[in-house]
CSV table of C-alpha atoms in Angstrom, one decimal:
chain,number,residue,atom,x,y,z
A,18,MET,CA,0.0,0.0,0.0
A,19,ALA,CA,3.0,2.3,0.1
A,20,ASN,CA,2.2,2.9,-3.5
A,21,SER,CA,-1.5,3.7,-3.3
A,22,PRO,CA,-2.1,7.1,-4.7
A,23,LEU,CA,-5.6,7.3,-3.2
A,24,VAL,CA,-7.2,10.7,-3.3
A,25,VAL,CA,-10.4,10.9,-1.4
A,26,PRO,CA,-13.0,13.6,-1.8
A,27,GLY,CA,-14.0,15.0,1.6
A,28,SER,CA,-10.7,14.7,3.2
A,29,ALA,CA,-10.0,18.3,2.7
A,30,GLU,CA,-10.4,19.2,6.4
A,31,LYS,CA,-6.7,19.0,6.9
A,32,PRO,CA,-4.8,22.3,7.0
A,33,THR,CA,-3.0,22.9,3.8
A,34,GLN,CA,0.4,22.5,5.5
A,35,ASP,CA,0.0,18.8,5.5
A,36,LYS,CA,1.4,18.6,2.0
A,37,SER,CA,4.7,18.8,3.7
A,38,LYS,CA,3.8,15.9,5.9
A,39,LEU,CA,6.4,13.2,6.0
A,40,SER,CA,7.7,13.7,2.6
A,41,ALA,CA,9.1,17.2,2.9
A,42,THR,CA,12.3,15.8,1.6
A,43,ALA,CA,10.7,15.3,-1.9
A,44,ASN,CA,10.4,19.1,-2.3
A,45,SER,CA,13.9,20.0,-1.7
A,46,SER,CA,16.5,17.2,-2.0
A,47,LYS,CA,15.9,15.5,-5.3
A,48,GLY,CA,17.3,12.4,-3.8
A,49,ALA,CA,20.7,13.8,-3.1
A,50,THR,CA,22.2,13.2,0.3
A,51,PRO,CA,20.9,16.2,2.3
A,52,GLU,CA,23.7,18.1,3.9
A,53,VAL,CA,24.0,21.7,4.6
A,54,GLN,CA,27.1,23.5,3.5
A,55,THR,CA,28.3,26.5,5.3
A,56,SER,CA,29.9,29.4,3.4
A,57,ASN,CA,33.4,28.0,3.6
A,58,GLY,CA,32.2,24.7,2.1
A,59,THR,CA,32.3,22.5,5.2
A,60,SER,CA,29.4,20.8,6.8
A,61,SER,CA,27.7,22.7,9.4
A,62,GLY,CA,27.2,19.6,11.6
A,63,ARG,CA,23.4,20.0,11.5
A,64,ASP,CA,22.1,18.1,8.5
A,65,LEU,CA,19.1,19.0,6.4
A,66,ALA,CA,16.9,16.3,7.9
A,67,GLU,CA,17.4,17.9,11.3
A,68,GLN,CA,16.6,21.4,9.9
A,69,MET,CA,13.4,20.1,8.3
A,70,ASN,CA,12.4,18.5,11.5
A,71,GLU,CA,12.9,21.8,13.3
A,72,GLU,CA,10.8,23.5,10.7
A,73,GLU,CA,8.0,21.0,11.0
A,74,LYS,CA,8.0,21.2,14.8
A,75,SER,CA,7.9,25.0,14.8
A,76,LYS,CA,4.6,25.0,12.9
A,77,TYR,CA,2.9,23.8,16.0
A,78,VAL,CA,2.6,25.2,19.5
A,79,LYS,CA,2.3,22.6,22.2
A,80,GLY,CA,-0.3,23.4,24.9
A,81,LYS,CA,-1.9,21.7,27.8
A,82,LYS,CA,-1.4,18.0,28.5
A,83,LEU,CA,-4.6,16.2,27.7
A,84,GLY,CA,-3.6,12.8,29.1
A,85,GLU,CA,-0.7,10.8,30.3
A,86,GLY,CA,-0.1,7.1,30.0
A,87,THR,CA,2.5,4.4,29.8
A,88,TYR,CA,2.6,4.5,26.0
A,89,ALA,CA,2.1,8.2,25.2
A,90,ASN,CA,1.3,11.6,26.4
A,91,VAL,CA,-1.2,13.7,24.5
A,92,TYR,CA,-1.1,17.4,24.3
A,93,LEU,CA,-3.5,20.0,22.9
A,94,GLY,CA,-1.8,22.1,20.3
A,95,HIS,CA,-2.5,24.7,17.7
A,96,LEU,CA,-1.0,26.0,14.5
A,97,ARG,CA,1.5,28.8,15.1
A,98,ASP,CA,0.1,30.7,12.1
A,99,ASP,CA,-3.5,30.2,13.1
A,100,PRO,CA,-4.1,29.7,16.9
A,101,SER,CA,-7.8,28.8,16.2
A,102,LYS,CA,-6.8,25.6,14.4
A,103,PHE,CA,-6.3,22.9,17.1
A,104,VAL,CA,-4.4,19.7,16.8
A,105,ALA,CA,-3.6,16.9,19.2
A,106,ILE,CA,0.1,16.1,19.6
A,107,LYS,CA,0.7,12.5,20.7
A,108,LYS,CA,4.2,12.2,22.1
A,109,ILE,CA,5.2,8.6,22.1
A,110,LYS,CA,7.3,7.7,25.1
A,111,ILE,CA,10.4,5.7,24.9
A,112,GLN,CA,9.5,2.3,26.4
A,113,LYS,CA,11.7,0.2,28.6
A,114,GLU,CA,10.9,-2.9,26.7
A,115,TYR,CA,12.1,-1.5,23.4
A,116,THR,CA,15.4,0.3,24.2
A,117,GLU,CA,16.9,-0.8,20.9
A,118,GLY,CA,14.5,1.2,18.8
A,119,MET,CA,11.0,2.6,18.4
A,120,ALA,CA,8.1,0.8,20.1
A,121,PRO,CA,6.1,-1.3,17.6
A,122,ASP,CA,2.9,0.5,18.4
A,123,ALA,CA,4.5,3.8,17.3
A,124,ILE,CA,5.8,2.2,14.1
A,125,ARG,CA,2.4,0.6,13.3
A,126,GLU,CA,0.5,3.8,13.9
A,127,LEU,CA,2.8,5.9,11.8
A,128,LYS,CA,3.1,3.5,9.0
A,129,HIS,CA,-0.6,3.0,8.5
A,130,LEU,CA,-2.0,6.4,9.3
A,131,GLN,CA,0.3,8.1,6.9
A,132,GLU,CA,-1.2,6.0,4.1
A,133,LEU,CA,-4.9,6.2,5.0
A,134,SER,CA,-6.7,9.4,4.1
A,135,HIS,CA,-10.5,9.2,4.6
A,136,PRO,CA,-13.1,11.3,6.3
A,137,ASN,CA,-13.8,8.5,8.8
A,138,ILE,CA,-10.2,7.9,9.8
A,139,ILE,CA,-8.3,10.2,12.0
A,140,SER,CA,-5.8,12.3,10.0
A,141,LEU,CA,-2.1,12.3,10.7
A,142,LEU,CA,-1.1,15.8,9.9
A,143,SER,CA,2.6,15.7,10.6
A,144,VAL,CA,5.4,13.9,12.4
A,145,PHE,CA,8.5,15.3,14.1
A,146,SER,CA,10.9,14.2,16.7
A,147,SER,CA,11.6,16.3,19.8
A,148,LYS,CA,15.0,17.1,21.5
A,149,ASP,CA,15.0,13.9,23.5
A,150,GLN,CA,14.4,11.8,20.3
A,151,ASN,CA,10.8,11.2,21.2
A,152,LEU,CA,8.4,10.7,18.3
A,153,ASN,CA,5.6,13.2,18.1
A,154,LEU,CA,2.5,12.5,16.0
A,155,VAL,CA,0.4,15.6,15.1
A,156,LEU,CA,-3.2,14.3,14.8
A,157,GLU,CA,-6.4,16.0,13.9
A,158,PHE,CA,-8.1,17.3,17.1
A,159,LEU,CA,-11.4,15.6,17.8
A,160,PRO,CA,-13.1,17.5,20.6
A,161,LEU,CA,-16.4,15.7,21.0
A,162,GLY,CA,-15.1,12.6,22.8
A,163,ASP,CA,-15.8,9.1,21.6
A,164,LEU,CA,-18.7,6.7,21.0
A,165,GLU,CA,-18.2,5.0,24.4
A,166,MET,CA,-19.0,8.2,26.2
A,167,LEU,CA,-22.3,8.6,24.3
A,168,ILE,CA,-23.2,4.9,24.8
A,169,LYS,CA,-22.5,5.1,28.6
A,170,ASP,CA,-24.3,8.4,29.3
A,171,VAL,CA,-27.7,6.7,29.4
A,172,SER,CA,-29.3,9.5,31.4
A,173,GLY,CA,-27.8,12.4,29.5
A,174,ILE,CA,-27.8,11.3,25.8
A,175,ARG,CA,-30.7,9.9,23.9
A,176,TYR,CA,-30.3,8.4,20.5
A,177,GLY,CA,-32.4,6.2,18.2
A,178,VAL,CA,-32.0,3.8,15.4
A,179,ALA,CA,-31.5,6.5,12.8
A,180,ASP,CA,-28.5,7.8,14.8
A,181,ILE,CA,-27.1,4.3,15.2
A,182,LYS,CA,-27.4,3.8,11.5
A,183,ALA,CA,-25.5,7.0,10.8
A,184,TRP,CA,-22.7,6.0,13.2
A,185,MET,CA,-22.5,2.5,11.9
A,186,GLY,CA,-22.4,3.8,8.4
A,187,MET,CA,-19.3,5.9,9.3
A,188,LEU,CA,-17.6,3.0,11.1
A,189,SER,CA,-18.4,0.6,8.2
A,190,ARG,CA,-16.9,3.0,5.7
A,191,ALA,CA,-13.8,3.4,7.8
A,192,ILE,CA,-13.1,-0.3,8.1
A,193,TRP,CA,-14.0,-0.9,4.4
A,194,PHE,CA,-11.4,1.8,3.5
A,195,CYS,CA,-8.8,0.1,5.8
A,196,HIS,CA,-9.5,-3.3,4.2
A,197,ALA,CA,-9.5,-1.9,0.7
A,198,ASN,CA,-6.0,-0.6,1.4
A,199,PHE,CA,-5.0,-4.0,2.8
A,200,VAL,CA,-4.8,-2.9,6.5
A,201,LEU,CA,-6.2,-4.7,9.4
A,202,HIS,CA,-7.0,-2.4,12.4
A,203,ARG,CA,-7.3,-5.1,15.0
A,204,ASP,CA,-8.5,-3.0,17.9
A,205,ILE,CA,-12.0,-1.7,17.0
A,206,LYS,CA,-14.1,-0.7,20.1
A,207,PRO,CA,-16.3,2.2,21.1
A,208,ASN,CA,-13.5,4.2,22.7
A,209,ASN,CA,-11.4,4.1,19.6
A,210,LEU,CA,-14.1,5.8,17.6
A,211,LEU,CA,-13.6,9.5,18.2
A,212,ILE,CA,-16.0,12.3,17.2
A,213,SER,CA,-15.1,15.4,15.3
A,214,SER,CA,-16.5,18.9,15.9
A,215,THR,CA,-18.9,18.3,13.0
A,216,GLY,CA,-20.2,15.0,14.5
A,217,GLU,CA,-18.3,12.7,12.1
A,218,VAL,CA,-17.1,9.4,13.7
A,219,LYS,CA,-13.4,8.7,13.1
A,220,LEU,CA,-11.5,5.5,13.6
A,221,ALA,CA,-8.4,6.1,15.7
A,222,ASP,CA,-5.6,4.2,17.4
A,223,PHE,CA,-3.7,2.2,14.8
A,224,GLY,CA,-1.3,0.9,17.4
A,225,LEU,CA,-2.2,-2.7,16.6
A,226,ALA,CA,-2.8,-2.4,12.9
A,227,ARG,CA,-0.9,-4.4,10.3
A,228,SER,CA,-1.0,-5.1,6.6
A,229,PHE,CA,-2.7,-8.2,5.3
A,230,SER,CA,-0.3,-11.1,5.6
A,231,ASP,CA,0.9,-13.5,3.0
A,232,PRO,CA,-0.1,-17.1,3.1
A,233,TYR,CA,2.1,-19.3,5.3
A,234,ARG,CA,3.2,-16.2,7.2
A,235,GLN,CA,2.0,-16.3,10.8
A,236,MET,CA,0.3,-13.4,12.5
A,237,THR,CA,-0.2,-13.1,16.3
A,238,SER,CA,-3.6,-14.1,17.6
A,239,ASN,CA,-3.2,-11.9,20.6
A,240,VAL,CA,-4.9,-8.8,19.2
A,241,ILE,CA,-8.2,-7.0,19.7
A,242,THR,CA,-9.5,-6.1,23.1
A,243,ARG,CA,-11.1,-9.2,24.6
A,244,TRP,CA,-14.7,-8.2,24.5
A,245,TYR,CA,-14.5,-7.4,20.8
A,246,ARG,CA,-12.2,-10.4,19.9
A,247,PRO,CA,-13.6,-12.9,17.4
A,248,PRO,CA,-13.7,-16.6,18.1
A,249,GLU,CA,-11.0,-17.5,15.6
A,250,LEU,CA,-8.5,-15.3,17.5
A,251,LEU,CA,-9.7,-16.7,20.8
A,252,PHE,CA,-8.9,-20.2,19.3
A,253,GLY,CA,-5.4,-19.0,18.5
A,254,THR,CA,-5.5,-18.9,14.7
A,255,LYS,CA,-2.3,-17.6,13.1
A,256,HIS,CA,-3.9,-17.1,9.6
A,257,TYR,CA,-6.8,-14.7,9.5
A,258,SER,CA,-8.4,-11.9,7.5
A,259,GLY,CA,-10.4,-8.7,7.6
A,260,ALA,CA,-13.2,-10.8,9.1
A,261,VAL,CA,-11.6,-10.3,12.5
A,262,ASP,CA,-12.4,-6.5,12.4
A,263,ILE,CA,-16.0,-7.2,11.2
A,264,TRP,CA,-16.7,-9.2,14.3
A,265,SER,CA,-15.7,-6.2,16.4
A,266,VAL,CA,-17.8,-3.9,14.2
A,267,GLY,CA,-20.8,-6.3,14.9
A,268,LEU,CA,-20.2,-6.0,18.6
A,269,VAL,CA,-20.0,-2.2,18.5
A,270,PHE,CA,-23.4,-2.4,16.6
A,271,ALA,CA,-24.9,-4.6,19.4
A,272,GLU,CA,-23.5,-2.3,22.1
A,273,LEU,CA,-24.9,0.8,20.4
A,274,ILE,CA,-28.4,-0.8,20.6
A,275,LEU,CA,-28.1,-2.3,24.1
A,276,ARG,CA,-26.0,0.5,25.5
A,277,THR,CA,-23.9,-2.0,27.4
A,278,PRO,CA,-21.1,-4.3,26.0
A,279,TYR,CA,-22.8,-7.4,24.6
A,280,ILE,CA,-20.2,-10.1,25.3
A,281,ALA,CA,-18.0,-8.9,28.2
A,282,GLY,CA,-15.9,-11.8,29.4
A,283,ASP,CA,-13.5,-11.5,32.2
A,284,SER,CA,-11.0,-14.0,30.8
A,285,GLU,CA,-10.5,-15.6,27.4
A,286,VAL,CA,-12.2,-18.8,28.5
A,287,HIS,CA,-15.1,-16.8,29.8
A,288,GLN,CA,-15.2,-14.8,26.6
A,289,ILE,CA,-15.6,-18.1,24.6
A,290,ASN,CA,-18.3,-19.4,27.0
A,291,LEU,CA,-20.3,-16.2,26.5
A,292,ILE,CA,-19.9,-16.3,22.7
A,293,CYS,CA,-21.3,-19.9,22.9
A,294,GLN,CA,-24.3,-18.7,24.9
A,295,ALA,CA,-25.0,-15.5,23.0
A,296,ILE,CA,-24.4,-16.7,19.4
A,297,GLY,CA,-23.9,-20.5,19.5
A,298,THR,CA,-21.1,-23.0,20.1
A,299,PRO,CA,-18.6,-23.3,17.2
A,300,THR,CA,-18.6,-26.9,16.0
A,301,GLU,CA,-17.3,-28.8,13.0
A,302,GLU,CA,-20.9,-28.7,11.6
A,303,ASN,CA,-21.2,-24.9,11.6
A,304,TRP,CA,-17.5,-24.2,11.1
A,305,PRO,CA,-15.5,-26.9,9.3
A,306,GLY,CA,-12.0,-27.3,10.6
A,307,VAL,CA,-12.5,-25.3,13.8
A,308,SER,CA,-11.4,-28.1,16.0
A,309,GLN,CA,-8.0,-28.0,14.2
A,310,LEU,CA,-7.3,-24.5,15.5
A,311,PRO,CA,-4.5,-24.4,18.1
A,312,GLU,CA,-6.5,-23.4,21.1
A,313,TYR,CA,-10.0,-24.8,20.3
A,314,THR,CA,-11.9,-25.6,23.5
A,315,VAL,CA,-15.6,-25.3,24.1
A,316,SER,CA,-17.7,-26.6,26.9
A,317,ASP,CA,-20.3,-29.3,26.6
A,318,PRO,CA,-23.1,-29.5,25.7
A,319,PRO,CA,-23.0,-27.3,22.6
A,320,VAL,CA,-25.5,-24.5,22.3
A,321,PRO,CA,-27.2,-24.4,18.9
A,322,VAL,CA,-26.5,-21.4,16.8
A,323,ARG,CA,-29.1,-18.7,17.6
A,324,GLN,CA,-31.7,-17.9,15.0
A,325,LYS,CA,-33.2,-14.7,13.9
A,326,ASP,CA,-36.1,-14.7,16.5
A,327,HIS,CA,-33.5,-14.8,19.3
A,328,TYR,CA,-31.8,-11.6,17.9
A,329,LEU,CA,-35.1,-9.9,17.1
A,330,ALA,CA,-36.0,-10.3,20.8
A,331,THR,CA,-32.9,-8.5,21.9
A,332,PHE,CA,-32.1,-6.1,19.0
A,333,GLY,CA,-35.5,-5.7,17.5
A,334,THR,CA,-35.2,-1.9,17.6
A,335,ALA,CA,-32.8,-2.2,14.6
A,336,GLY,CA,-35.6,-3.6,12.5
A,337,HIS,CA,-35.5,-6.8,10.4
A,338,GLU,CA,-32.8,-5.5,8.0
A,339,GLY,CA,-30.7,-4.2,10.9
A,340,VAL,CA,-30.9,-7.5,12.7
A,341,ASP,CA,-30.0,-9.3,9.5
A,342,LEU,CA,-26.9,-7.2,9.1
A,343,LEU,CA,-25.9,-7.7,12.8
A,344,MET,CA,-26.3,-11.5,12.4
A,345,LYS,CA,-24.1,-11.6,9.4
A,346,MET,CA,-21.4,-9.7,11.2
A,347,LEU,CA,-21.5,-12.2,14.1
A,348,ILE,CA,-21.3,-15.4,12.0
A,349,LEU,CA,-19.0,-17.7,13.8
A,350,ASP,CA,-17.1,-19.1,10.8
A,351,PRO,CA,-15.0,-16.2,9.5
A,352,ARG,CA,-15.3,-17.4,5.9
A,353,LYS,CA,-19.0,-16.9,6.0
A,354,ARG,CA,-19.0,-13.6,7.9
A,355,ILE,CA,-20.0,-10.6,5.9
A,356,THR,CA,-17.1,-8.5,4.5
A,357,ALA,CA,-16.9,-4.7,4.9
A,358,GLU,CA,-17.8,-4.1,1.2
A,359,GLU,CA,-20.8,-6.5,1.4
A,360,ALA,CA,-21.9,-4.8,4.6
A,361,LEU,CA,-22.0,-1.4,2.8
A,362,ARG,CA,-24.1,-3.0,0.1
A,363,HIS,CA,-26.6,-4.3,2.6
A,364,GLY,CA,-30.2,-3.3,2.4
A,365,TRP,CA,-30.3,-1.8,5.9
A,366,TRP,CA,-28.8,1.6,4.8
A,367,ALA,CA,-31.7,2.2,2.3
A,368,ALA,CA,-34.4,0.9,4.7
A,369,GLU,CA,-36.4,3.3,6.9
A,370,PRO,CA,-35.5,5.2,8.9
A,371,LYS,CA,-32.9,7.2,7.0
A,372,PRO,CA,-29.6,7.7,8.8
A,373,THR,CA,-29.5,10.9,10.8
A,374,LYS,CA,-27.6,13.8,9.1
A,375,THR,CA,-24.1,14.2,10.7
A,376,LYS,CA,-24.8,17.7,12.0
A,377,ASP,CA,-28.0,16.5,13.8
A,378,LEU,CA,-26.4,13.6,15.6
A,379,PRO,CA,-26.5,13.6,19.4
A,380,ARG,CA,-23.3,15.0,21.0
A,381,LYS,CA,-21.6,15.6,24.2
A,382,ALA,CA,-19.6,18.7,25.1
A,383,GLY,CA,-16.2,18.7,26.7
A,384,GLY,CA,-14.7,15.6,25.1
A,385,GLY,CA,-11.2,17.0,24.7
A,386,ASP,CA,-9.8,15.4,27.8
A,387,LYS,CA,-11.3,12.1,26.7
A,388,MET,CA,-9.4,12.3,23.4
A,389,GLY,CA,-6.3,12.6,25.5
A,390,GLU,CA,-7.2,9.4,27.4
A,391,ASP,CA,-8.1,7.5,24.3
A,392,LEU,CA,-4.9,8.3,22.5
A,393,LYS,CA,-2.5,7.6,25.3
A,394,ARG,CA,-3.8,4.2,26.1
A,395,ARG,CA,-1.8,1.1,25.2
A,396,PRO,CA,-3.6,-0.6,22.4
A,397,GLY,CA,-5.7,-3.7,23.1
A,398,VAL,CA,-6.3,-3.0,26.7
A,399,LEU,CA,-9.7,-2.5,28.4
A,400,ASP,CA,-10.5,0.6,30.2
A,401,GLY,CA,-9.8,0.1,33.8
A,402,GLU,CA,-7.1,-2.4,33.3
A,403,GLU,CA,-4.6,0.5,33.3
A,404,GLY,CA,-6.5,2.2,36.1
A,405,ARG,CA,-3.7,4.0,37.8
A,406,GLU,CA,-2.9,6.5,35.0
A,407,LYS,CA,-6.5,6.9,34.2
A,408,LYS,CA,-7.2,8.5,37.5
A,409,VAL,CA,-4.4,11.0,36.9
A,410,ALA,CA,-5.9,11.9,33.6
A,411,ARG,CA,-9.3,12.3,35.0
A,412,LYS,CA,-8.2,15.1,37.3
A,413,LEU,CA,-7.2,17.2,34.4
A,414,ASP,CA,-9.8,19.7,33.6
A,415,PHE,CA,-10.4,21.3,30.2
A,416,SER,CA,-13.9,22.6,30.8
A,417,GLY,CA,-12.6,26.1,30.0
A,418,MET,CA,-11.3,25.0,26.6
A,419,LYS,CA,-13.5,25.4,23.6
B,16,PRO,CA,-35.2,23.4,-2.9
B,17,VAL,CA,-32.9,20.9,-4.4
B,18,ALA,CA,-34.0,17.2,-4.0
B,19,GLU,CA,-32.1,15.4,-1.3
B,20,LYS,CA,-29.5,13.0,-2.7
B,21,PRO,CA,-30.0,9.4,-1.8
B,22,TYR,CA,-27.8,8.0,1.0
B,23,GLU,CA,-24.5,6.7,-0.5
B,24,PRO,CA,-23.1,3.9,1.8
B,25,PHE,CA,-19.6,4.3,0.3
B,26,GLY,CA,-19.6,8.0,0.9
B,27,GLY,CA,-18.8,8.7,-2.8
B,28,VAL,CA,-15.5,6.8,-2.6
B,29,ASP,CA,-14.9,4.4,-5.5
B,30,LEU,CA,-11.8,2.2,-5.2
B,31,ALA,CA,-12.6,-0.1,-8.1
B,32,PRO,CA,-9.5,-0.9,-10.2
B,33,SER,CA,-9.5,0.5,-13.7
B,34,ARG,CA,-6.6,-1.4,-15.3
B,35,TYR,CA,-7.4,-4.9,-14.3
B,36,VAL,CA,-10.3,-7.2,-13.3
B,37,LEU,CA,-9.9,-9.2,-10.2
B,38,GLN,CA,-10.7,-12.9,-10.7
B,39,GLU,CA,-12.3,-15.2,-8.1
B,40,ASP,CA,-9.4,-17.5,-8.2
B,41,TYR,CA,-5.8,-17.8,-9.6
B,42,ASP,CA,-3.8,-20.9,-10.3
B,43,SER,CA,-0.4,-20.8,-8.6
B,44,GLU,CA,1.9,-23.6,-7.5
B,45,TRP,CA,3.0,-21.6,-4.6
B,46,LEU,CA,-0.6,-21.2,-3.3
B,47,ALA,CA,-1.5,-24.9,-3.7
B,48,ASN,CA,-0.7,-25.8,-0.1
B,49,ALA,CA,-2.4,-22.7,1.3
B,50,LYS,CA,-5.5,-23.5,-0.6
B,51,LYS,CA,-5.8,-26.9,1.0
B,52,ASP,CA,-4.5,-26.1,4.4
B,53,GLN,CA,-7.2,-26.6,7.1
B,54,ARG,CA,-5.7,-24.0,9.4
B,55,HIS,CA,-5.6,-21.3,6.8
B,56,ALA,CA,-9.2,-22.1,5.9
B,57,ALA,CA,-10.7,-22.5,9.4
B,58,GLY,CA,-8.8,-19.4,10.7
B,59,GLY,CA,-10.4,-17.4,8.0
B,60,PHE,CA,-7.3,-16.5,5.9
B,61,SER,CA,-8.7,-15.1,2.8
B,62,LEU,CA,-7.0,-15.9,-0.5
B,63,HIS,CA,-9.3,-13.4,-2.1
B,64,GLU,CA,-7.7,-10.6,0.0
B,65,TYR,CA,-4.3,-11.9,-1.0
B,66,TYR,CA,-5.2,-11.8,-4.7
B,67,ALA,CA,-6.6,-8.3,-4.3
B,68,ARG,CA,-3.4,-7.0,-2.7
B,69,THR,CA,-1.0,-8.6,-5.1
B,70,MET,CA,-2.9,-7.6,-8.2
B,71,PHE,CA,-3.2,-4.0,-6.8
B,72,GLU,CA,0.6,-4.0,-6.1
B,73,ALA,CA,1.3,-5.3,-9.6
B,74,PHE,CA,-0.7,-2.6,-11.4
B,75,SER,CA,-0.7,0.4,-9.1
B,76,GLY,CA,1.3,3.3,-10.5
B,77,LEU,CA,1.6,1.7,-13.9
B,78,GLY,CA,0.7,5.1,-15.5
B,79,VAL,CA,2.8,7.2,-13.1
B,80,PHE,CA,6.1,8.5,-14.4
B,81,ILE,CA,7.9,9.9,-11.4
B,82,GLU,CA,10.7,11.7,-13.3
B,83,ASP,CA,8.2,13.5,-15.6
B,84,GLU,CA,6.0,14.5,-12.7
B,85,MET,CA,8.7,15.6,-10.3
B,86,GLY,CA,10.9,17.2,-13.0
B,87,SER,CA,8.7,20.2,-13.2
B,88,LYS,CA,8.4,20.5,-9.4
B,89,ALA,CA,12.0,20.5,-8.6
């Protein structure tokens, strides 16, 4: 995908400076070794790359800390030329485990976000390194929090199926775009879905993302936050596909309707048991070959796969078409699960009611500190499992910030 | 007032390839074992995704001439 020249209409929200992005070298160096010559012809000792880094860094003014975590600190920032244009600066910390180089989460995030430009994926505006050699990612500032905040605020936020359809449409487009560019996100969950000032949902946190793998090449099965992890990963498969993300999307859909996580296991074994009860027990009949997977274990007796009436009883507010789409996202056998492209072609989008217009979607004020929390979290971890830093971040108050 | 446009699930983004047609299947000796491997299949590994990526990589940028494009910008 390094060679995908994708131009997307509607991604014009970025400030114009982002043309300089990561490839500022292309403008000036024509491939020659960049080195600055002083007047007497000797090297100044500060090379061109360093100068360009300084230049990039000076375009932004770092402000308040929005959040602090083990993996990154997040700061509010703004353009030096236009203080009304806010950005979020994610400063990746040097991690003890990875003293020999950059942390893998940082590399993954950088590598994939710089390639993906879509209205429903957070924009990476710039990258620079700071004095202490820390990596700084300049991201688009998304001030209205995340989908989890809206789901949880049962007393304060009311939303209906038209709103769910609009949010699900944006999430489905985001994941379709990732897969069409051969990227697996591998950590989709409500608090990684941030909301822009216009109400647009944006997929963030690519710290666990990777490109589609070649056949025979193993991938780790230890990805995706447990509650959103599909059965094939719980069974330890090393060869999987975009279907793993679709399962997570299905569970976000279910959670939007129920306003509580649908399958919330407190261990991997518990997670499998809950999947068996909620959806059905994976067996050789409904999923040929499943018992060959490295960590296949299910308890007896098997629960038959749930049929549509079962889903209608729980998720009936989504309507027949909505329930049909949900069921196809939660098919146990990943080969039979709906793909992102098929999901976008599903009849639910055209069925009544129409999706709510983005500007009319329910919203919550004061989500700036939440963005800080979301971005600094280590990928793949549930909220509360990193409780200590969380409390620190909670104390920070940005209510005065617009 | 202008008639409201119908909802477009893809948001107006079209990523269909213009220089090649992706087939359902491709013959390849190298892929023979992957095609019949139970663990690839049961884990959900998608040969279709693999075909889509390799075909894209083979054809992307075929009409891009870097020197011509960059020559005027330098």
